mmCIF file of C-alpha atoms in Angstrom:
data_model
loop_
_atom_site.group_PDB
_atom_site.id
_atom_site.type_symbol
_atom_site.label_atom_id
_atom_site.label_comp_id
_atom_site.label_asym_id
_atom_site.label_seq_id
_atom_site.Cartn_x
_atom_site.Cartn_y
_atom_site.Cartn_z
ATOM 1 C CA MET A 1 5.320 -18.623 -4.826
ATOM 2 C CA LYS A 2 1.710 -17.917 -6.117
ATOM 3 C CA LEU A 3 1.763 -15.422 -9.501
ATOM 4 C CA VAL A 4 -1.796 -14.063 -10.810
ATOM 5 C CA ILE A 5 -2.079 -11.821 -13.438
ATOM 6 C CA HIS A 6 -4.996 -9.385 -14.036
ATOM 7 C CA GLY A 7 -5.780 -7.065 -16.975
ATOM 8 C CA LYS A 8 -8.090 -4.182 -17.776
ATOM 9 C CA ASN A 9 -8.848 -3.176 -21.067
ATOM 10 C CA ILE A 10 -6.097 -5.267 -22.662
ATOM 11 C CA GLU A 11 -5.651 -9.201 -23.340
ATOM 12 C CA ILE A 12 -3.364 -10.630 -21.517
ATOM 13 C CA THR A 13 -1.459 -12.514 -24.051
ATOM 14 C CA ASP A 14 1.102 -15.950 -23.617
ATOM 15 C CA ALA A 15 3.507 -12.969 -24.685
ATOM 16 C CA ILE A 16 2.656 -10.644 -21.817
ATOM 17 C CA ARG A 17 2.644 -13.096 -19.204
ATOM 18 C CA GLU A 18 5.541 -14.864 -20.055
ATOM 19 C CA TYR A 19 7.316 -11.435 -19.801
ATOM 20 C CA VAL A 20 5.174 -10.782 -16.255
ATOM 21 C CA HIS A 21 6.698 -14.018 -15.086
ATOM 22 C CA GLN A 22 10.403 -13.890 -16.124
ATOM 23 C CA LYS A 23 10.780 -9.704 -14.908
ATOM 24 C CA ILE A 24 8.452 -10.642 -11.320
ATOM 25 C CA GLU A 25 9.816 -14.131 -10.456
ATOM 26 C CA LYS A 26 13.336 -12.365 -11.341
ATOM 27 C CA ALA A 27 12.783 -8.948 -8.740
ATOM 28 C CA VAL A 28 11.635 -11.398 -6.432
ATOM 29 C CA SER A 29 14.019 -14.544 -6.785
ATOM 30 C CA HIS A 30 15.961 -13.179 -3.626
ATOM 31 C CA PHE A 31 13.072 -13.181 -1.241
ATOM 32 C CA GLN A 32 10.667 -15.886 -1.961
ATOM 33 C CA ASN A 33 11.362 -17.041 1.680
ATOM 34 C CA ILE A 34 8.689 -14.527 2.498
ATOM 35 C CA THR A 35 6.957 -14.111 -0.386
ATOM 36 C CA ASN A 36 3.308 -15.604 -0.756
ATOM 37 C CA GLU A 37 1.455 -14.154 -3.295
ATOM 38 C CA VAL A 38 1.910 -11.798 -6.170
ATOM 39 C CA ASP A 39 -0.664 -10.042 -7.791
ATOM 40 C CA VAL A 40 -0.178 -8.241 -10.890
ATOM 41 C CA HIS A 41 -2.324 -5.544 -12.519
ATOM 42 C CA LEU A 42 -1.898 -4.160 -15.909
ATOM 43 C CA SER A 43 -4.319 -1.616 -17.261
ATOM 44 C CA VAL A 44 -4.202 0.246 -20.203
ATOM 45 C CA ALA A 45 -6.115 3.986 -19.990
ATOM 46 C CA ARG A 46 -8.963 4.861 -22.489
ATOM 47 C CA ASN A 47 -8.974 8.278 -21.848
ATOM 48 C CA PRO A 48 -6.799 9.969 -24.954
ATOM 49 C CA ARG A 49 -5.903 12.865 -22.807
ATOM 50 C CA ILE A 50 -3.298 10.282 -20.566
ATOM 51 C CA SER A 51 0.173 10.322 -22.217
ATOM 52 C CA THR A 52 1.255 7.314 -19.631
ATOM 53 C CA LYS A 53 -1.760 4.792 -20.968
ATOM 54 C CA GLN A 54 -0.003 1.391 -20.204
ATOM 55 C CA ALA A 55 0.174 0.964 -16.012
ATOM 56 C CA ALA A 56 1.633 -1.926 -14.350
ATOM 57 C CA GLU A 57 1.005 -2.481 -10.570
ATOM 58 C CA VAL A 58 2.272 -5.322 -8.153
ATOM 59 C CA THR A 59 1.307 -5.900 -4.905
ATOM 60 C CA ILE A 60 2.929 -8.756 -2.894
ATOM 61 C CA TYR A 61 1.515 -10.322 0.289
ATOM 62 C CA ALA A 62 4.235 -11.042 2.332
ATOM 63 C CA ASN A 63 3.997 -13.022 5.907
ATOM 64 C CA GLY A 64 1.264 -10.860 6.918
ATOM 65 C CA SER A 65 2.554 -7.665 5.065
ATOM 66 C CA ILE A 66 1.463 -5.875 1.589
ATOM 67 C CA ILE A 67 3.876 -4.510 -0.040
ATOM 68 C CA ARG A 68 2.426 -2.436 -3.261
ATOM 69 C CA ALA A 69 4.242 -0.713 -6.152
ATOM 70 C CA GLU A 70 2.824 1.113 -9.529
ATOM 71 C CA GLU A 71 4.530 2.256 -12.768
ATOM 72 C CA SER A 72 3.379 4.010 -15.935
ATOM 73 C CA SER A 73 4.540 4.629 -18.970
ATOM 74 C CA GLU A 74 3.459 4.874 -22.805
ATOM 75 C CA ASN A 75 5.059 1.338 -23.546
ATOM 76 C CA LEU A 76 3.176 -1.476 -21.088
ATOM 77 C CA TYR A 77 7.161 -3.600 -21.446
ATOM 78 C CA ALA A 78 8.762 -0.782 -20.124
ATOM 79 C CA SER A 79 6.059 0.087 -17.307
ATOM 80 C CA ILE A 80 6.662 -3.917 -16.382
ATOM 81 C CA ASP A 81 10.068 -3.697 -16.550
ATOM 82 C CA LEU A 82 10.181 -0.397 -14.042
ATOM 83 C CA VAL A 83 7.484 -1.804 -11.784
ATOM 84 C CA ALA A 84 9.516 -4.924 -11.401
ATOM 85 C CA ASP A 85 12.705 -2.595 -10.204
ATOM 86 C CA LYS A 86 10.632 -0.440 -7.783
ATOM 87 C CA ILE A 87 9.078 -3.776 -6.545
ATOM 88 C CA ALA A 88 12.560 -5.353 -5.862
ATOM 89 C CA ARG A 89 13.499 -2.216 -4.205
ATOM 90 C CA GLN A 90 10.475 -2.268 -2.046
ATOM 91 C CA LEU A 91 11.180 -5.924 -1.142
ATOM 92 C CA ARG A 92 14.829 -5.160 -0.280
ATOM 93 C CA LYS A 93 13.508 -2.374 2.364
ATOM 94 C CA TYR A 94 11.076 -4.528 4.168
ATOM 95 C CA LYS A 95 13.602 -7.162 4.749
ATOM 96 C CA GLU A 96 15.926 -4.660 5.858
ATOM 97 C CA ARG A 97 13.544 -3.551 8.512
ATOM 98 C CA ARG A 98 12.516 -6.742 9.404
ATOM 99 C CA GLN A 99 16.205 -7.767 10.345
ATOM 100 C CA ASP A 100 16.334 -4.407 12.352
ATOM 101 C CA HIS A 101 13.483 -4.958 14.341
ATOM 102 C CA LYS A 102 15.094 -8.832 15.036
ATOM 103 C CA THR A 103 18.141 -7.100 16.786
ATOM 104 C CA GLN A 104 16.766 -4.109 18.137
ATOM 105 C CA PRO A 105 13.095 -3.175 20.044
ATOM 106 C CA ILE A 106 10.827 -1.317 17.909
ATOM 107 C CA PRO A 107 10.458 2.053 18.718
ATOM 108 C CA THR A 108 6.961 3.219 20.547
ATOM 109 C CA THR A 109 4.811 5.870 18.030
ATOM 110 C CA GLU A 110 3.709 8.710 20.311
ATOM 111 C CA ALA A 111 0.333 9.796 19.471
ATOM 112 C CA VAL A 112 -0.805 13.204 20.567
ATOM 113 C CA VAL A 113 -4.785 12.968 20.526
ATOM 114 C CA ALA A 114 -6.734 16.047 18.655
ATOM 115 C CA GLU A 115 -10.051 17.352 19.011
ATOM 116 C CA PRO A 116 -12.594 15.881 16.801
ATOM 117 C CA VAL A 117 -13.376 16.342 13.363
ATOM 118 C CA VAL A 118 -16.682 17.434 12.944
ATOM 119 C CA ASP A 119 -16.963 18.154 9.495
ATOM 120 C CA LEU A 120 -14.432 16.461 7.099
ATOM 121 C CA ILE A 121 -15.950 18.062 4.063
ATOM 122 C CA GLY A 122 -16.699 22.069 5.032
ATOM 123 C CA ASP A 123 -19.157 23.594 2.263
ATOM 124 C CA ARG A 124 -18.111 21.370 -0.620
ATOM 125 C CA THR A 125 -20.778 18.837 -1.867
ATOM 126 C CA PRO A 126 -20.186 14.796 -1.657
ATOM 127 C CA GLU A 127 -19.568 12.926 -5.034
ATOM 128 C CA LEU A 128 -19.500 9.275 -5.247
ATOM 129 C CA PRO A 129 -17.816 8.114 -8.165
ATOM 130 C CA GLY A 130 -20.429 6.418 -10.668
ATOM 131 C CA GLU A 131 -19.046 2.956 -10.665
ATOM 132 C CA VAL A 132 -17.000 0.426 -8.688
ATOM 133 C CA VAL A 133 -13.894 0.285 -10.926
ATOM 134 C CA ARG A 134 -11.971 -2.323 -8.945
ATOM 135 C CA THR A 135 -13.034 -3.972 -5.336
ATOM 136 C CA LYS A 136 -9.835 -5.391 -2.998
ATOM 137 C CA TYR A 137 -10.159 -7.381 -0.064
ATOM 138 C CA PHE A 138 -7.505 -8.092 2.707
ATOM 139 C CA SER A 139 -7.155 -9.524 6.026
ATOM 140 C CA MET A 140 -6.701 -7.018 9.082
ATOM 141 C CA PRO A 141 -4.780 -8.718 11.565
ATOM 142 C CA PRO A 142 -4.471 -6.511 14.499
ATOM 143 C CA MET A 143 -1.328 -3.859 14.287
ATOM 144 C CA THR A 144 0.267 -1.156 16.248
ATOM 145 C CA LEU A 145 0.238 2.482 15.074
ATOM 146 C CA ALA A 146 4.185 1.920 14.632
ATOM 147 C CA GLU A 147 3.375 -1.340 12.086
ATOM 148 C CA ALA A 148 0.435 0.302 10.540
ATOM 149 C CA GLN A 149 2.802 3.457 9.689
ATOM 150 C CA GLU A 150 5.639 1.012 8.348
ATOM 151 C CA GLN A 151 2.567 -0.706 6.402
ATOM 152 C CA LEU A 152 1.768 2.943 4.385
ATOM 153 C CA GLN A 153 4.979 3.074 3.680
ATOM 154 C CA LEU A 154 5.191 -0.130 1.731
ATOM 155 C CA VAL A 155 1.974 0.444 -0.047
ATOM 156 C CA GLY A 156 2.790 3.968 -1.167
ATOM 157 C CA HIS A 157 -0.752 5.200 -0.672
ATOM 158 C CA ASP A 158 -1.551 8.262 0.756
ATOM 159 C CA PHE A 159 -3.444 6.687 3.717
ATOM 160 C CA TYR A 160 -3.603 3.001 5.198
ATOM 161 C CA MET A 161 -6.994 1.078 6.936
ATOM 162 C CA PHE A 162 -5.703 -1.240 9.743
ATOM 163 C CA ARG A 163 -7.272 -2.681 12.525
ATOM 164 C CA ASN A 164 -6.020 -0.934 16.253
ATOM 165 C CA ALA A 165 -4.148 -3.669 18.439
ATOM 166 C CA GLU A 166 -5.094 -1.624 21.371
ATOM 167 C CA THR A 167 -8.876 -0.562 20.983
ATOM 168 C CA GLY A 168 -9.859 -3.442 18.143
ATOM 169 C CA ASP A 169 -11.670 -0.830 16.293
ATOM 170 C CA ILE A 170 -10.290 0.041 12.402
ATOM 171 C CA ASN A 171 -8.628 3.105 11.969
ATOM 172 C CA VAL A 172 -7.083 4.889 9.180
ATOM 173 C CA ILE A 173 -3.808 6.386 8.822
ATOM 174 C CA TYR A 174 -2.525 9.057 6.426
ATOM 175 C CA GLU A 175 0.339 11.802 5.528
ATOM 176 C CA ARG A 176 -0.573 15.126 6.673
ATOM 177 C CA ASN A 177 0.006 17.602 3.536
ATOM 178 C CA HIS A 178 2.197 19.745 6.246
ATOM 179 C CA GLY A 179 4.311 16.921 7.332
ATOM 180 C CA GLY A 180 3.685 14.028 9.701
ATOM 181 C CA PHE A 181 0.842 11.440 10.045
ATOM 182 C CA GLY A 182 -2.648 11.583 11.422
ATOM 183 C CA VAL A 183 -4.809 8.872 12.343
ATOM 184 C CA ILE A 184 -8.798 8.712 11.888
ATOM 185 C CA GLN A 185 -10.596 6.374 14.752
ATOM 186 C CA PRO A 186 -14.333 5.974 15.146
ATOM 187 C CA ARG A 187 -15.969 7.076 17.436
ATOM 188 C CA ASN A 188 -17.523 5.158 20.213
ATOM 189 C CA GLY A 189 -21.730 5.382 20.832
ATOM 190 C CA ASN A 190 -20.920 6.293 24.561
ATOM 191 C CA GLY A 191 -18.589 9.269 23.240
ATOM 192 C CA ASN A 192 -16.091 7.976 25.789
ATOM 193 C CA GLY A 193 -12.689 7.160 25.455
ATOM 194 C CA LYS A 194 -10.300 8.115 22.724
ATOM 195 C CA ASN A 195 -12.073 6.758 19.878
ATOM 196 C CA GLY A 196 -13.865 9.341 17.355
ATOM 197 C CA LYS A 197 -10.647 11.927 17.308
ATOM 198 C CA THR A 198 -7.868 12.446 15.067
ATOM 199 C CA ALA A 199 -4.408 11.743 16.107
ATOM 200 C CA ASN A 200 -1.086 13.729 15.306
ATOM 201 C CA VAL A 201 1.093 10.877 15.293
ATOM 202 C CA ALA A 202 5.209 11.676 16.152
ATOM 203 C CA VAL A 203 6.959 9.568 13.610
ATOM 204 C CA PRO A 204 9.798 7.759 15.052
ATOM 205 C CA GLU A 205 13.690 8.861 13.851
ATOM 206 C CA LYS A 206 14.281 5.814 13.063
ATOM 207 C CA SER A 207 10.972 5.268 10.741
ATOM 208 C CA LYS A 208 11.776 8.365 8.499
ATOM 209 C CA ALA A 209 14.926 6.380 6.925
#
């Protein structure tokens, strides 16, 4: 298992490196057969108004899936403890889902296609960040909506970008404010087909667990 440690606004000392190895390796010790690489990102916020300045983020690449957890506190070692516990729970859930998929058929996610979204920002003025603070690269193997929904729950974000196995296009699945999930799809130049429309995804009961 490959474990990589990155730091932002912090020096990764031997003591910190040893503590990360100890905690993270223990957290994934029962899941090494499905874990390919572990990426640990430690950071310290420079903004004095932020009380939880010490953050620890762990990203695990497991057989084509991405599992992510992040925690922050006023103490870096405490943050590492918290994120180690959280990533262990995420891995346990992931392994249980894989076992369920082997014994039961994967439920089909039904999508109700809505009208195309013409204006995503309304009368707001678009604002871009002043600088790119971090760049991530991920492989995008084709997956179904049901698989993308599962990945969304594993990474812990509000959205997840994926390559749709049915269309081959890059889609974004996201959590809707009023419940359920939505899917953003690109519009083809000919304006034909389902592309370019936002779908409200009906979540299978099993996926809500």
